[in-house]
Amino acid sequence: MSHKWAMVVDLDRCTGCEACVVACHAENNIPTVGGDQAARGRAMHWIRVERYWEGDFPNPRVRFQPVLCQQCDDAPCESVCPTYASYHTSEGLNGQAYNRCIGTRFCANACPYSVRFFNFFDPKWDKPLNLQLNPDVSLRSVGVMEKCTFCVQRIKSAEIQAEAEKRELKDGEFTTACAQSCASKALVFGDMNDPHSEVSRLASSNRSSKLLGELGTKPSVTYLERGTWQDANNA
Amino acid sequence: MGWLKWLLLIVFAVTCACALVKAVSRPHAGQTDLPAYVTSGVFTTAHPTAFLAAKDFLDFHPEHPVQPIAFTHAVHLAKGLQCEFCHAGVDQGPDARIPGVAVCMACHQVIATDRPEIKKIAAYAARGEDIPWVRVYAYSDSAHVKFNHAPHIRAHIQCASCHGDMTKQTTAERKINLNMGYCIDCHRQKRVSIDCATCHY
């Protein structure tokens, strides 16, 4: 049976600690660009935690929302790529073939979630930080787009391991770096094609919704959040 | 199709020359203050310099690197050694390891200790150094290839199908150019995945 990798983000659990962001940078060799360039919108974060303030001073409430590539089934980024660098894999991921990318940035413009990033610079790590680079992940050079891959290197290594042991790859054998580091278990990764997986169970919750679901991009990431009517009832 | 390659090369050279002339004749050339991302010095994403691009285009690779020890694959294989004996771990992980000096010394502590090349190995071992073997088969970083030996070994792909007949080689030669076409041909024949993300990520 083929897999359909998916994620559930429980906004009621997220504390906004940004451990996922740090873990993602470390796992996927994502370079930093410095303050000046970040101010120009050239910073790269495959996952980010958006912060929203609700209410006024005496009783303000903060809402956190981790946003990563939604791995859409009907992805706006894929149809605009002139070189097919951005394409759909058989396991429902939005693949990005760095070799093919010529840096038109059409995909970043088409993406309604702003989760695709352009390499304005060749990646650089000051010594000895270059020694902590993950050898299983490519270093993207200047001029190509990059984005969350759902830790495809972990998916591949788990698949190869399962094949070596002559068995099916099961849900829960591995997880992405962000979900692994999430202290409050707000991020859950798994196989949506497995009806018994935790993502399947959580995604069918009545708290579930899709980010900008009205656009019809059919994201693989599901957000869980209590509705405001529930807040009103509980108040 | 050899002539086509040369024709394209000539066209490329002429284009380069024209661009150079234009650049030199432009007033105030070199005085512009361009931001770093415009002048990163990268030729293309796949080839950092024009020289490397031309080398790759003409299929020019150092086919027979000079090794610190004149190791003969032919002799060792004729004695009945298997590839995995020295290149251990090839069936378990991504890399077929290049043997350390301890692997050599396991046998050459007693075998053929009087030969000059073996004496060199013994000297490396005595100094506590490893032999600085030169890598023969490797993908450039810009290829973004994540090759894993283990699944290929499990699929009973012979070492020789990618590395040539080692029983006829002394130090390893790059007999086969492992470009993407070579990989894809085999993947098509064996009906295994040719999805980009199988190898490139």
XYZ file of C-alpha atoms in Angstrom:
436
model
C 0.000 0.000 0.000
C 1.339 3.401 -0.854
C 1.731 6.060 1.774
C 0.229 9.486 2.084
C 2.390 11.501 4.422
C 0.500 14.096 6.393
C 0.748 16.251 9.477
C -1.629 17.473 12.137
C -0.922 20.721 13.980
C -2.832 21.079 17.239
C -3.024 24.825 17.832
C -4.537 24.271 21.287
C -1.299 22.546 22.292
C 1.261 24.836 20.600
C 3.099 27.016 23.105
C 5.046 28.940 20.477
C 8.428 27.780 21.813
C 9.901 27.516 18.275
C 11.782 24.291 19.038
C 10.412 23.048 15.693
C 12.052 25.969 13.888
C 15.439 25.275 15.474
C 15.161 21.538 14.816
C 14.231 22.157 11.188
C 17.205 24.471 10.639
C 19.562 21.885 12.121
C 18.099 18.891 10.283
C 17.793 20.468 6.856
C 20.963 22.617 6.677
C 18.975 25.819 6.311
C 21.348 28.789 6.197
C 20.780 32.080 7.954
C 21.281 35.333 6.076
C 21.815 37.889 8.821
C 19.672 40.755 10.068
C 19.959 43.132 7.099
C 18.925 40.553 4.559
C 16.216 39.138 6.826
C 14.700 42.633 6.964
C 14.533 42.498 3.161
C 12.520 39.277 3.363
C 15.352 36.950 2.418
C 15.382 34.847 5.589
C 14.591 31.175 5.120
C 12.535 29.170 7.601
C 10.918 26.004 6.298
C 8.654 26.175 9.331
C 7.750 29.375 11.169
C 5.537 30.155 14.148
C 3.119 32.972 13.423
C 1.981 35.029 16.402
C -1.418 36.693 16.681
C -2.553 38.972 19.480
C -6.203 38.886 20.431
C -7.928 41.245 22.839
C -6.627 44.456 24.426
C -4.181 45.234 27.192
C -5.693 44.031 30.428
C -6.572 40.624 28.973
C -4.565 40.008 25.819
C -4.382 36.489 24.426
C -1.631 35.167 22.163
C -2.343 32.626 19.522
C 0.477 30.699 17.855
C 0.290 29.034 14.487
C 3.160 26.978 13.087
C 3.155 27.266 9.287
C 5.110 24.919 7.052
C 4.694 23.700 3.489
C 1.168 22.301 3.392
C 2.179 19.646 0.815
C -0.975 20.457 -1.145
C -2.613 17.799 -3.300
C -3.634 20.523 -5.715
C -0.547 22.661 -5.365
C -0.402 26.096 -6.992
C 3.419 25.965 -6.938
C 3.632 22.883 -9.158
C 1.557 24.040 -12.094
C 3.536 27.268 -12.532
C 7.030 25.751 -12.610
C 8.428 26.044 -16.154
C 11.099 23.379 -15.573
C 9.073 20.818 -13.589
C 11.465 21.302 -10.675
C 8.434 21.602 -8.444
C 6.439 18.415 -8.956
C 4.156 15.956 -7.183
C 5.644 12.705 -5.912
C 3.723 9.448 -5.800
C 3.529 9.738 -2.019
C 1.728 13.049 -2.114
C 4.693 15.306 -1.400
C 5.410 18.518 -3.262
C 8.888 17.611 -4.455
C 11.553 20.140 -5.306
C 14.327 18.961 -7.626
C 17.136 21.439 -6.981
C 19.002 20.364 -10.097
C 16.127 21.411 -12.293
C 15.348 24.688 -10.586
C 16.440 27.771 -12.514
C 15.149 30.231 -9.926
C 12.237 31.898 -11.686
C 10.515 32.155 -8.276
C 7.105 31.627 -9.895
C 6.355 28.976 -7.267
C 7.036 31.339 -4.377
C 4.681 33.877 -5.913
C 2.004 31.258 -6.494
C 2.183 29.761 -2.998
C -0.577 31.223 -0.834
C 1.217 30.113 2.357
C 4.577 31.849 1.655
C 6.554 28.753 2.539
C 8.894 28.614 -0.452
C 12.239 30.340 -0.195
C 14.756 31.587 -2.689
C 18.478 31.252 -2.067
C 19.766 34.769 -2.555
C 23.236 33.656 -1.446
C 25.454 30.634 -1.497
C 25.036 28.942 1.875
C 27.832 29.679 4.355
C 28.523 28.385 7.818
C 31.225 29.867 9.980
C 33.642 27.291 11.337
C 33.063 25.062 13.276
C 29.324 25.188 12.478
C 30.038 23.564 9.113
C 30.750 20.347 11.020
C 27.135 20.062 12.201
C 25.691 19.914 8.686
C 23.439 16.948 7.986
C 25.131 14.779 5.338
C 21.766 13.313 4.278
C 20.496 16.660 3.041
C 21.769 18.661 0.057
C 23.232 22.118 0.411
C 21.164 24.277 -1.880
C 23.227 26.759 -3.838
C 22.476 30.329 -4.808
C 19.618 30.744 -7.275
C 17.383 27.806 -6.397
C 14.142 27.551 -4.461
C 13.807 25.406 -1.385
C 11.023 24.399 0.948
C 9.899 21.920 3.592
C 10.315 18.372 2.282
C 8.502 16.626 5.160
C 12.046 15.418 5.979
C 12.189 13.299 2.835
C 15.637 12.027 3.897
C 14.026 10.409 6.948
C 11.215 8.967 4.822
C 13.751 7.468 2.398
C 15.974 6.017 5.093
C 12.954 4.462 6.881
C 11.755 2.999 3.564
C 15.177 1.527 2.832
C 15.377 0.076 6.344
C 11.898 -1.490 6.040
C 12.798 -2.940 2.648
C 16.016 -4.402 4.105
C 13.993 -6.123 6.810
C 11.444 -7.277 4.184
C 8.410 -5.686 5.820
C 5.969 -2.858 5.250
C 6.899 0.604 6.485
C 4.573 1.289 9.388
C 3.212 4.584 10.638
C 5.099 5.946 13.632
C 8.463 4.346 12.796
C 9.951 7.735 12.100
C 8.859 11.326 12.286
C 9.954 14.695 11.001
C 12.481 16.828 12.881
C 9.848 19.401 13.865
C 7.390 16.818 15.206
C 10.211 14.988 17.002
C 11.275 18.128 18.850
C 7.765 19.361 19.683
C 7.627 19.320 23.481
C 3.856 19.696 23.708
C 3.202 17.175 20.901
C 1.349 19.818 18.917
C 2.892 18.488 15.695
C 2.056 14.928 14.693
C 3.376 13.340 11.509
C 2.202 10.105 9.943
C 0.601 8.126 7.159
C -2.905 9.281 6.250
C -3.499 6.081 4.235
C -3.263 4.045 7.432
C -6.715 4.311 9.062
C -5.245 3.458 12.481
C -2.493 6.074 12.418
C -2.525 8.960 14.866
C -2.758 11.559 12.093
C -5.839 9.840 10.642
C -7.477 9.803 14.067
C -6.642 13.442 14.818
C -7.499 14.731 11.343
C -11.034 13.371 11.688
C -11.520 15.425 14.874
C -14.331 17.985 14.828
C -11.709 20.637 15.642
C -9.981 20.152 12.305
C -9.648 22.680 9.514
C -7.288 23.415 6.652
C -5.214 26.552 6.359
C -6.879 28.803 3.731
C -9.084 25.809 2.956
C -11.360 27.937 0.793
C -8.612 28.143 -1.861
C -9.083 24.447 -2.685
C -5.396 23.561 -2.541
C -6.184 20.360 -0.583
C -3.354 20.630 1.964
C -1.910 17.546 3.687
C -1.496 19.537 6.881
C -4.536 19.705 9.142
C -4.935 22.309 11.881
C -6.867 21.534 15.071
C -8.379 24.351 17.080
C -11.374 24.878 19.291
C -13.915 27.151 17.624
C -14.819 30.498 19.148
C -18.337 29.185 19.849
C -16.743 26.632 22.171
C -14.831 29.426 23.913
C -18.105 31.274 24.331
C -19.806 28.186 25.793
C -16.948 27.498 28.183
C -16.608 31.092 29.356
C 27.339 12.557 -32.179
C 30.946 13.629 -31.517
C 30.926 16.377 -34.166
C 27.792 17.930 -32.660
C 29.526 18.332 -29.317
C 32.481 20.079 -30.941
C 30.176 22.318 -32.976
C 28.316 23.318 -29.798
C 31.631 23.941 -28.073
C 32.754 26.272 -30.848
C 29.426 28.154 -30.692
C 29.849 28.402 -26.922
C 33.432 29.691 -27.260
C 32.393 32.324 -29.817
C 29.538 33.458 -27.570
C 31.936 33.750 -24.629
C 34.412 35.744 -26.718
C 31.662 38.130 -27.872
C 30.479 38.605 -24.285
C 34.057 39.284 -23.175
C 34.632 41.880 -25.902
C 31.351 43.560 -24.996
C 32.230 43.592 -21.306
C 35.668 45.082 -21.927
C 34.398 47.748 -24.334
C 31.628 48.868 -21.949
C 32.465 52.204 -20.305
C 33.042 52.171 -16.533
C 33.177 48.383 -16.513
C 34.027 46.993 -13.092
C 33.132 50.208 -11.303
C 29.545 49.278 -10.622
C 28.721 48.458 -7.026
C 26.602 45.337 -7.450
C 25.173 43.494 -4.437
C 26.713 40.156 -3.542
C 23.883 38.023 -4.882
C 24.314 39.364 -8.420
C 28.059 38.710 -8.490
C 28.246 35.509 -6.508
C 30.776 34.070 -8.949
C 28.644 31.007 -9.576
C 28.464 30.054 -13.260
C 25.346 27.918 -12.946
C 23.797 26.094 -10.019
C 25.160 22.809 -11.350
C 28.660 24.033 -12.278
C 30.388 26.666 -10.124
C 32.724 27.715 -12.944
C 32.614 27.738 -16.738
C 35.681 25.496 -16.763
C 33.913 22.797 -14.763
C 30.858 23.085 -17.007
C 33.007 22.620 -20.118
C 34.785 19.662 -18.500
C 31.500 17.984 -17.658
C 30.098 18.732 -21.123
C 33.091 17.082 -22.780
C 32.866 14.119 -20.401
C 36.383 14.724 -19.131
C 37.016 13.101 -15.772
C 40.319 11.992 -14.288
C 39.850 8.339 -15.077
C 42.806 6.914 -13.251
C 43.800 8.903 -10.162
C 47.240 8.217 -8.715
C 46.961 6.433 -5.367
C 49.510 6.589 -2.534
C 49.883 2.796 -2.688
C 49.969 0.884 -5.975
C 47.248 -1.447 -4.758
C 46.321 -4.211 -7.196
C 42.666 -5.169 -7.197
C 43.497 -7.891 -9.722
C 45.868 -9.799 -7.392
C 43.572 -9.618 -4.374
C 40.489 -10.726 -6.310
C 42.467 -13.565 -7.952
C 43.301 -14.844 -4.445
C 39.573 -15.188 -3.846
C 38.899 -12.117 -1.726
C 35.395 -10.678 -1.993
C 34.758 -6.955 -2.487
C 32.905 -6.718 0.856
C 35.955 -7.991 2.740
C 37.709 -4.642 2.394
C 34.794 -2.415 1.356
C 32.859 -3.429 4.462
C 29.424 -2.014 5.145
C 28.507 -1.785 1.470
C 25.486 -4.012 2.115
C 24.395 -2.045 5.183
C 24.618 1.628 4.412
C 25.122 4.336 1.842
C 28.909 4.076 1.579
C 31.172 1.256 0.505
C 33.965 2.130 2.861
C 37.494 2.695 1.729
C 39.516 0.396 3.973
C 41.668 1.842 6.711
C 45.282 0.853 7.208
C 44.252 -1.641 9.926
C 42.338 -3.696 7.344
C 45.467 -3.995 5.200
C 47.653 -4.828 8.177
C 45.300 -7.603 9.317
C 46.785 -9.740 6.535
C 50.008 -7.936 5.688
C 51.380 -8.306 9.200
C 52.532 -11.672 7.905
C 51.920 -11.824 4.147
C 54.442 -10.413 1.648
C 56.057 -8.148 4.209
C 59.206 -7.732 2.100
C 57.553 -5.932 -0.871
C 58.193 -2.175 -1.156
C 54.487 -1.221 -1.372
C 53.670 -3.326 1.704
C 56.546 -1.647 3.544
C 54.879 1.700 2.747
C 51.641 0.442 4.313
C 53.534 -0.814 7.368
C 55.145 2.629 7.660
C 51.722 4.315 7.594
C 50.554 1.889 10.298
C 53.671 2.483 12.401
C 53.142 6.262 12.221
C 49.506 5.760 13.210
C 48.362 7.451 10.009
C 45.716 6.312 7.580
C 46.435 5.861 3.898
C 45.321 8.988 1.988
C 43.423 7.131 -0.743
C 42.128 9.307 -3.562
C 38.413 8.949 -4.222
C 37.641 7.582 -7.679
C 33.852 7.519 -7.845
C 32.017 10.450 -6.312
C 29.157 12.764 -7.083
C 29.777 16.477 -6.938
C 27.848 18.422 -4.301
C 25.995 20.224 -7.034
C 24.556 16.920 -8.290
C 22.418 16.724 -5.128
C 22.517 12.926 -5.373
C 21.963 10.775 -2.312
C 23.178 7.387 -3.502
C 22.826 4.409 -1.174
C 24.766 1.203 -1.891
C 22.746 -1.119 0.365
C 19.503 -1.377 -1.662
C 21.529 -2.015 -4.823
C 23.447 -4.864 -3.180
C 20.178 -6.359 -1.906
C 18.779 -6.179 -5.446
C 21.785 -8.330 -6.527
C 23.305 -5.638 -8.742
C 26.870 -6.763 -9.402
C 29.614 -4.369 -8.271
C 31.062 -4.647 -11.786
C 27.961 -3.187 -13.412
C 28.849 0.251 -12.055
C 32.578 -0.083 -11.278
C 33.791 -2.145 -14.229
C 35.655 -5.441 -14.075
C 37.967 -4.989 -11.092
C 39.730 -8.319 -11.738
C 41.566 -6.542 -14.573
C 42.464 -3.350 -12.714
C 45.300 -2.402 -10.426
C 44.321 0.798 -8.619
C 40.712 1.665 -9.393
C 39.938 3.394 -12.667
C 36.770 5.237 -13.498
C 35.803 2.903 -16.323
C 32.129 3.813 -16.308
C 30.840 7.353 -16.257
C 28.038 7.233 -13.741
C 25.824 9.971 -15.088
C 22.086 10.193 -14.639
C 21.358 8.444 -17.924
C 23.316 5.409 -16.726
C 21.288 5.216 -13.498
C 17.939 5.813 -15.201
C 18.557 3.148 -17.885
C 19.027 0.502 -15.196
C 16.141 1.772 -13.065
C 13.851 1.563 -16.128
C 15.028 -1.961 -16.962
C 14.469 -3.184 -13.402
C 11.145 -1.288 -13.180
C 12.101 0.571 -10.033
C 11.250 4.140 -9.142
C 12.536 6.916 -11.391
C 10.905 9.608 -9.271
C 13.288 12.579 -8.814
C 13.052 12.359 -5.020
C 14.304 8.761 -5.087
C 17.849 10.087 -5.489
C 17.738 13.879 -5.420
C 16.900 15.548 -2.104
